[in-house]
CSV table of C-alpha atoms in Angstrom, one decimal:
chain,number,residue,atom,x,y,z
A,2,MET,CA,0.0,0.0,0.0
A,3,ILE,CA,1.2,3.5,-0.7
A,4,GLU,CA,0.6,6.1,2.0
A,5,ARG,CA,0.3,9.8,1.0
A,6,GLU,CA,0.7,12.7,3.4
A,7,ILE,CA,0.3,16.3,2.7
A,8,LYS,CA,1.2,18.7,5.5
A,9,MET,CA,-0.1,22.3,5.7
A,10,LYS,CA,0.4,25.1,8.2
A,11,LEU,CA,-2.9,26.3,9.6
A,12,LYS,CA,-3.6,29.3,11.8
A,13,SER,CA,-5.3,27.9,14.9
A,14,PRO,CA,-5.7,28.6,18.6
A,15,SER,CA,-3.2,27.0,21.1
A,16,LEU,CA,-4.2,23.6,22.5
A,17,ASN,CA,-5.1,25.2,25.8
A,18,ASP,CA,-7.4,27.8,24.1
A,19,LEU,CA,-8.9,25.0,22.0
A,20,GLU,CA,-9.6,22.8,25.0
A,21,ARG,CA,-11.1,25.8,26.9
A,22,GLU,CA,-13.4,26.6,23.9
A,23,LEU,CA,-14.5,23.0,23.6
A,24,GLN,CA,-15.3,22.8,27.4
A,25,GLN,CA,-17.3,26.1,27.1
A,26,ARG,CA,-19.4,24.5,24.3
A,27,SER,CA,-19.9,21.3,26.3
A,28,VAL,CA,-18.3,19.2,23.5
A,29,PRO,CA,-17.7,15.7,24.9
A,30,ILE,CA,-14.4,14.0,24.4
A,31,ILE,CA,-15.2,10.7,22.8
A,32,SER,CA,-11.9,9.0,23.4
A,33,THR,CA,-8.2,9.6,23.8
A,34,GLU,CA,-5.4,7.5,22.5
A,35,GLU,CA,-1.8,7.2,23.7
A,36,GLN,CA,0.8,5.8,21.3
A,37,GLU,CA,4.4,4.7,21.7
A,38,ASP,CA,6.5,4.3,18.7
A,39,ILE,CA,9.8,2.4,18.8
A,40,TYR,CA,12.0,2.9,15.7
A,41,PHE,CA,14.7,0.5,14.7
A,42,ASN,CA,17.7,0.7,12.5
A,43,TYR,CA,19.5,-2.1,10.6
A,44,LYS,CA,23.2,-3.0,11.2
A,45,TYR,CA,23.6,-3.9,7.5
A,46,ARG,CA,21.9,-0.8,6.0
A,47,ASN,CA,21.3,2.7,7.5
A,48,PHE,CA,17.6,3.4,7.3
A,49,LYS,CA,18.2,7.1,7.7
A,50,GLN,CA,20.3,7.1,4.6
A,51,SER,CA,18.0,4.8,2.6
A,52,ASP,CA,14.9,6.9,3.9
A,53,GLU,CA,13.2,3.7,5.3
A,54,ALA,CA,11.8,2.9,8.7
A,55,ILE,CA,10.8,0.0,10.8
A,56,ARG,CA,8.4,0.9,13.6
A,57,LEU,CA,6.8,-1.0,16.4
A,58,ARG,CA,3.8,0.9,17.6
A,59,LYS,CA,1.9,0.4,20.8
A,60,ILE,CA,-1.7,1.8,20.9
A,61,GLY,CA,-3.2,1.0,24.3
A,62,ASN,CA,-2.8,-2.8,24.5
A,63,LYS,CA,-2.5,-3.3,20.8
A,64,TYR,CA,0.7,-3.5,18.7
A,65,GLU,CA,1.6,-3.2,15.1
A,66,LEU,CA,4.8,-3.5,13.1
A,67,THR,CA,5.3,-1.2,10.2
A,68,TYR,CA,7.8,-1.0,7.3
A,69,LYS,CA,8.0,2.4,5.6
A,70,GLY,CA,9.7,2.5,2.3
A,71,PRO,CA,11.6,5.5,0.8
A,72,LYS,CA,9.6,8.6,-0.2
A,73,GLN,CA,8.4,8.6,-3.8
A,74,GLY,CA,7.7,11.6,-6.0
A,75,SER,CA,8.0,15.2,-5.2
A,76,PHE,CA,4.4,16.2,-4.2
A,77,GLY,CA,3.5,15.5,-0.6
A,78,LYS,CA,5.0,12.5,1.1
A,79,SER,CA,4.2,9.2,-0.6
A,80,ARG,CA,5.8,6.0,0.4
A,81,GLU,CA,5.1,2.3,0.6
A,82,GLU,CA,3.8,1.3,4.0
A,83,ILE,CA,3.2,-2.3,5.1
A,84,THR,CA,1.7,-2.8,8.6
A,85,ILE,CA,0.8,-6.0,10.5
A,86,SER,CA,-1.0,-6.4,13.8
A,87,ILE,CA,0.8,-8.3,16.5
A,88,SER,CA,-0.5,-9.9,19.6
A,89,ASN,CA,1.0,-8.4,22.8
A,90,THR,CA,2.0,-11.9,23.8
A,91,ASP,CA,4.2,-12.1,20.6
A,92,ILE,CA,6.1,-8.9,21.3
A,93,PRO,CA,9.0,-10.6,23.2
A,94,ASN,CA,9.6,-13.0,20.4
A,95,ILE,CA,9.2,-10.3,17.7
A,96,ARG,CA,11.9,-8.3,19.4
A,97,ILE,CA,14.2,-11.4,19.6
A,98,ILE,CA,13.7,-12.1,15.9
A,99,MET,CA,14.4,-8.4,15.0
A,100,GLU,CA,17.6,-8.5,17.1
A,101,ARG,CA,18.7,-11.8,15.6
A,102,ILE,CA,18.4,-10.4,12.0
A,103,GLY,CA,20.3,-7.2,12.8
A,104,LEU,CA,17.6,-4.7,13.8
A,105,TYR,CA,18.3,-2.6,16.9
A,106,GLU,CA,16.2,0.1,18.7
A,107,THR,CA,17.2,3.7,17.9
A,108,PHE,CA,14.6,5.9,19.5
A,109,ILE,CA,11.1,6.1,21.1
A,110,VAL,CA,8.4,8.6,20.4
A,111,LYS,CA,5.5,8.9,22.8
A,112,ASN,CA,2.3,11.0,22.5
């Protein structure tokens, strides 16, 4: 699958102002989601140089493993993206497999 992203700058209120405005209008929060992304590099090829990524994402109690290919084209950000869901009980073995084939953790992003 090819993922396409287009980023734009928008003039908007700060997050605090937006939250205050939503509370004043009694807009309910339907749900919140915390994510933790662990990015890996490969000892046989530098993903930063090849513009690729391997990411293990935790969303609540769910996990997914994603490969992101190099950017394609010049408009927006298009790239191949392949994602699989992983059972949380499989995570230790997935990490062992990744280590054995030469992938190692480089950084973590939480939001």
